[in-house]
Coordinates of C-alpha atoms and ligand atoms in Angstrom, one line a residue:
M208 CA -20.5 -22.3 -13.2
S209 CA -21.0 -18.3 -15.0
K210 CA -17.4 -15.6 -14.7
R211 CA -16.8 -13.9 -12.2
L212 CA -15.4 -11.2 -14.1
E213 CA -17.9 -11.5 -17.0
G214 CA -18.4 -9.0 -19.1
K215 CA -16.3 -6.2 -17.0
V216 CA -13.3 -3.9 -19.2
A217 CA -10.4 -4.1 -16.7
V218 CA -6.8 -2.2 -17.7
I219 CA -4.0 -3.6 -15.1
T220 CA -0.8 -0.7 -15.1
G221 CA 2.2 -2.6 -15.9
A222 CA 1.0 -6.1 -17.0
S223 CA 3.7 -7.5 -19.2
K224 CA 5.3 -9.6 -16.3
G225 CA 5.1 -10.2 -12.6
I226 CA 2.5 -9.8 -11.1
G227 CA 0.5 -8.0 -13.4
A228 CA 0.6 -10.8 -15.7
G229 CA -0.7 -13.0 -13.3
I230 CA -3.8 -11.4 -12.6
A231 CA -4.5 -9.8 -15.9
E232 CA -4.2 -14.0 -17.2
A233 CA -6.5 -14.3 -13.4
F234 CA -9.5 -11.8 -14.8
A235 CA -9.1 -12.5 -18.6
A236 CA -9.8 -16.3 -17.7
E237 CA -12.9 -15.2 -15.7
G238 CA -14.1 -13.4 -18.3
A239 CA -13.4 -9.4 -18.0
S240 CA -12.0 -8.0 -21.3
V241 CA -8.5 -6.9 -19.8
V242 CA -5.9 -3.7 -21.3
V243 CA -2.3 -5.1 -20.8
N244 CA -0.4 -1.8 -20.6
Y245 CA 3.5 -1.9 -20.5
A246 CA 6.1 1.0 -20.4
S247 CA 8.6 -0.3 -22.2
S248 CA 8.3 -4.2 -22.7
K249 CA 6.1 -5.0 -25.8
D250 CA 7.4 -8.0 -26.5
G251 CA 6.1 -8.9 -23.3
A252 CA 2.8 -7.6 -23.1
D253 CA 2.1 -9.1 -26.3
E254 CA 2.9 -12.8 -25.4
V255 CA 0.6 -11.7 -22.3
V256 CA -1.7 -10.9 -24.6
S257 CA -0.8 -14.0 -26.8
R258 CA -1.7 -16.7 -24.2
I259 CA -4.7 -15.0 -23.2
V260 CA -6.3 -15.0 -26.9
D261 CA -6.0 -18.1 -26.7
K262 CA -7.4 -20.3 -24.3
G263 CA -10.4 -18.0 -26.1
G264 CA -10.0 -14.5 -23.8
K265 CA -10.3 -10.9 -24.3
A266 CA -6.9 -8.5 -24.1
I267 CA -5.1 -6.1 -26.3
A268 CA -2.3 -4.9 -24.8
V269 CA -1.7 0.0 -24.4
R270 CA 1.7 1.6 -24.1
G271 CA 1.8 4.3 -21.5
D272 CA 4.4 4.8 -19.1
V273 CA 2.6 5.7 -15.5
S274 CA 4.2 8.7 -14.3
N275 CA 3.2 10.5 -18.2
Q276 CA -0.2 13.0 -18.3
A277 CA 0.0 11.9 -22.0
D278 CA 0.4 8.5 -21.9
I279 CA -2.0 7.6 -19.3
T280 CA -4.7 10.2 -21.0
G281 CA -4.0 7.8 -24.0
L282 CA -3.8 4.6 -21.8
F283 CA -7.7 5.1 -21.0
A284 CA -9.3 6.0 -24.6
E285 CA -7.6 3.6 -26.1
T286 CA -9.3 1.5 -23.9
K287 CA -12.6 3.3 -24.5
R288 CA -12.1 2.9 -28.4
V289 CA -12.0 -0.3 -28.0
Y290 CA -13.8 -1.8 -25.1
G291 CA -16.2 0.9 -24.9
K292 CA -16.2 1.2 -21.0
L293 CA -14.2 0.4 -17.6
D294 CA -15.4 -1.3 -14.7
V295 CA -11.3 -2.6 -12.5
L296 CA -8.6 -0.7 -12.5
V297 CA -5.3 -2.9 -10.8
N298 CA -2.4 -0.3 -10.3
N299 CA -0.2 -2.7 -9.8
A300 CA 3.0 -1.0 -12.0
G301 CA 5.8 0.0 -10.3
I302 CA 9.0 -0.4 -8.7
Y303 CA 11.5 -0.7 -6.7
R304 CA 15.3 -0.8 -5.1
F305 CA 16.6 -1.3 -1.4
A306 CA 19.2 1.2 0.0
A307 CA 20.4 2.3 3.2
L308 CA 19.0 5.9 3.8
E309 CA 23.2 7.1 3.5
D310 CA 23.2 5.3 -0.7
A311 CA 19.3 6.5 -1.0
T312 CA 19.6 9.4 -3.7
E313 CA 17.6 12.7 -4.7
A314 CA 16.8 10.5 -8.5
D315 CA 16.4 7.6 -6.6
F316 CA 13.3 9.2 -4.4
H317 CA 11.7 11.2 -7.6
E318 CA 11.8 7.7 -9.5
L319 CA 10.5 5.3 -7.3
F320 CA 8.0 8.3 -6.2
N321 CA 6.4 9.6 -9.9
I322 CA 5.9 5.6 -10.7
N323 CA 5.0 4.0 -7.3
V324 CA 2.8 6.8 -6.6
L325 CA 2.5 9.5 -9.2
G326 CA 1.5 7.0 -11.1
L327 CA -0.6 5.2 -9.5
L328 CA -2.8 8.7 -8.7
L329 CA -2.5 9.9 -12.6
A330 CA -4.4 6.2 -13.4
T331 CA -7.6 6.9 -10.7
K332 CA -7.5 9.8 -11.6
E333 CA -8.0 9.3 -15.3
A334 CA -10.0 6.1 -14.5
L335 CA -12.5 8.4 -12.3
K336 CA -14.1 10.0 -15.4
Y337 CA -14.5 6.4 -17.7
F338 CA -16.5 5.0 -14.7
G339 CA -20.1 4.3 -15.5
D340 CA -23.2 4.7 -12.8
A341 CA -22.8 1.5 -11.9
G342 CA -19.3 3.0 -9.8
G343 CA -16.5 1.1 -10.6
N344 CA -13.4 -1.0 -8.9
V345 CA -9.9 -0.1 -7.9
I346 CA -6.5 -2.2 -6.7
N347 CA -3.7 -1.3 -5.6
I348 CA -0.5 -3.5 -5.4
S349 CA 1.4 -2.5 -2.2
S350 CA 3.5 -4.1 -0.4
V351 CA 3.3 -6.1 3.1
V352 CA 6.7 -3.3 3.6
T353 CA 4.3 -1.3 4.8
R354 CA 3.9 -3.3 8.1
L355 CA 7.4 -5.1 7.7
L356 CA 9.3 -1.7 8.2
L357 CA 12.7 -3.6 7.0
P358 CA 15.8 -1.4 7.1
N359 CA 17.1 -0.1 4.4
S360 CA 13.9 -0.1 2.4
S361 CA 13.2 4.0 3.8
V362 CA 11.9 5.4 0.2
Y363 CA 10.1 2.3 -1.6
T364 CA 8.8 1.7 1.6
A365 CA 7.9 5.3 1.8
T366 CA 6.0 4.9 -1.4
K367 CA 4.4 2.2 -0.3
G368 CA 3.1 3.8 2.9
A369 CA 1.8 5.9 0.3
V370 CA -0.6 3.6 -1.6
D371 CA -2.3 2.4 1.9
S372 CA -3.4 6.6 2.6
I373 CA -4.4 6.9 -0.9
T374 CA -6.0 3.4 -0.7
G375 CA -7.8 4.6 2.5
V376 CA -8.7 7.7 1.4
L377 CA -10.4 7.5 -1.7
A378 CA -12.2 4.5 -0.5
K379 CA -13.7 6.8 1.7
E380 CA -13.7 9.9 -1.0
L381 CA -15.3 7.4 -3.6
G382 CA -17.5 5.5 -1.5
A383 CA -20.6 7.3 -2.9
R384 CA -20.1 7.4 -6.3
K385 CA -19.9 3.2 -5.8
I386 CA -16.0 3.0 -6.6
R387 CA -14.3 0.3 -4.1
V388 CA -10.9 0.6 -3.4
N389 CA -8.9 -2.1 -1.7
S390 CA -5.6 -2.7 -1.4
I391 CA -3.7 -5.7 -1.5
N392 CA -0.7 -5.9 0.3
P393 CA 1.9 -8.9 -0.9
G394 CA 5.3 -10.4 0.2
L395 CA 7.8 -12.0 -1.2
I396 CA 6.6 -12.6 -4.6
V397 CA 8.7 -14.5 -8.1
T398 CA 8.9 -12.4 -10.4
E399 CA 11.2 -11.3 -13.2
G400 CA 11.0 -7.9 -11.3
S401 CA 11.9 -9.3 -8.0
H402 CA 14.4 -12.5 -9.5
S403 CA 16.2 -9.7 -11.6
G404 CA 16.9 -7.4 -8.2
G405 CA 18.4 -10.2 -6.2
F406 CA 15.5 -10.9 -3.7
T407 CA 14.3 -14.2 -4.7
E408 CA 18.1 -15.6 -3.4
G409 CA 20.1 -14.7 -0.9
D410 CA 19.3 -13.0 2.4
M411 CA 15.4 -11.9 1.7
K412 CA 14.9 -15.3 0.8
A413 CA 16.1 -16.4 3.6
L414 CA 14.2 -13.8 6.4
V415 CA 11.3 -14.9 4.5
E416 CA 11.5 -19.1 4.7
A417 CA 12.7 -18.3 8.7
T418 CA 10.0 -15.9 9.8
A419 CA 6.4 -15.9 7.0
P420 CA 4.3 -18.6 9.6
L421 CA 3.9 -20.8 6.3
G422 CA 8.2 -20.7 5.4
R423 CA 7.4 -20.2 1.8
I424 CA 8.2 -17.5 -0.6
G425 CA 5.3 -16.2 -2.6
H426 CA 4.0 -16.8 -6.3
V427 CA 1.8 -14.7 -8.4
D428 CA -0.8 -17.3 -8.5
D429 CA -0.4 -16.8 -4.6
I430 CA -1.7 -13.3 -5.1
A431 CA -3.7 -13.2 -9.3
P432 CA -7.1 -15.2 -7.0
A433 CA -7.3 -12.1 -4.5
A434 CA -6.9 -9.7 -7.2
V435 CA -10.3 -11.4 -9.0
F436 CA -12.3 -11.9 -5.1
L437 CA -11.4 -7.7 -5.0
A438 CA -12.5 -7.4 -8.6
S439 CA -15.8 -9.2 -8.4
D440 CA -18.9 -8.3 -6.9
D441 CA -17.9 -11.1 -4.1
S442 CA -16.3 -8.5 -2.3
K443 CA -18.9 -6.0 -3.1
Y444 CA -19.3 -4.9 1.1
M445 CA -15.4 -4.1 1.2
T446 CA -14.1 -0.5 0.4
G447 CA -10.2 0.6 2.1
E448 CA -9.1 -3.1 2.9
S449 CA -6.0 -4.3 2.7
L450 CA -5.4 -7.8 1.8
V451 CA -1.5 -9.1 3.6
I452 CA -0.9 -11.9 1.6
S453 CA 2.6 -12.6 2.5
G454 CA 2.6 -16.2 4.2
G455 CA 1.0 -15.0 7.4
M456 CA 4.2 -12.2 7.7
R457 CA 4.3 -9.3 9.5
Ligands
LIG963 P1 8.4 -6.3 -12.3 O1 8.0 -8.2 -12.5 O2 9.4 -5.6 -12.5 O3 6.9 -6.3 -13.9 C1 6.9 -4.8 -13.5 C2 6.2 -4.2 -14.3 O4 6.1 -2.7 -14.4 C3 6.3 -4.5 -15.4 O5 5.1 -5.0 -16.6 C4 6.5 -3.0 -16.1 O6 6.6 -3.1 -17.1 C5 6.3 -1.9 -15.8 N1 6.1 -0.6 -15.3 C6 7.3 -0.8 -14.7 N2 7.4 0.5 -14.8 C7 5.6 1.1 -15.3 C8 5.7 2.6 -15.3 N3 6.0 4.4 -15.5 N4 4.4 2.6 -16.2 C9 4.0 1.8 -16.6 N5 4.8 0.5 -16.1 C10 5.2 0.2 -15.9 O7 7.5 -6.5 -10.3 P2 6.5 -7.1 -9.6 O8 7.3 -8.0 -9.1 O9 5.3 -7.8 -10.3 O10 5.7 -6.0 -8.9 C11 4.4 -5.6 -9.4 C12 3.9 -4.8 -8.2 O11 3.8 -5.5 -6.9 C13 5.0 -3.9 -7.2 O12 4.1 -2.2 -7.8 C14 5.6 -3.8 -6.7 O13 6.3 -2.7 -5.6 C15 4.4 -5.1 -6.2 N6 4.9 -5.5 -4.8 C16 6.2 -6.5 -5.7 C17 6.7 -7.8 -5.1 C18 7.4 -9.0 -5.4 O14 7.6 -9.6 -3.8 N7 7.9 -8.8 -6.1 C19 6.1 -7.5 -3.1 C20 5.2 -6.8 -2.8 C21 4.8 -5.8 -3.6 P3 7.6 -2.7 -18.7 O15 8.7 -4.2 -17.9 O16 8.0 -2.3 -19.7 O17 8.6 -2.0 -18.0

């Protein structure tokens, strides 16, 4: 069977660990050449690249803070230099922090919005310079929080609400250029970030197990195949959609 992303070049932001790493590895297994972006975890990104190359896939690691224009410029220039083109951008880099409004700070607001929203806009804007005549494909990693509207999450949920809005707007704005823009809105997924943030144990895990119809928290391999689907021609008539992947919780 032919691989579904053969010949495609994909940039995945924040792919040194977690959901981004899983998507990078799934894309490479389907034949894509992948750019594993990271902000500071060089070792993690190098390990993802090694795992891909060991299996016969194509990948490079490129450092770059998505909220920094110079870094974004460098990320896509390096992609072009090494692989010659761009077909798919996965805007996955993101941070999360939950707090009651009384405890939310201005610094938190700016940091979360800079990475989760400005970073996504900067990366997408830069990608537009590199998508070819055949069009392009943008996959934004949002969150089911935009449906759940959980207490103590106003700033983080606001960033992902912005991501959902941007997905819808850009799908309309870029459709005529054959650029598709969709989102994946995961539920609670076990990753380095969710584990170290304390979400994969305790109250949050218990809430998911009690209320998600499928009765469990998710794993990276619950998400990555959907990203492959959105990146492939299997979804060629889809744009502006949000795939909520949360065990049915919403
Ligand atoms: P994670 O394990 O914490 O990994 C985050 C990744 O993003 C790392 O590779 C990190 O690189 C990178 N990153 C952070 N800041 C960056 C920046 N400024 N520029 C470039 N890369 C940056 O996170 P995750 O749980 O996989 O989450 C990934 C995405 O899924 C996020 O957008 C998150 O909001 C979303 N999401 C996660 C869950 C969940 O339960 N895990 C649920 C819904 C949505 P460094 O290590 O180099 O900093």
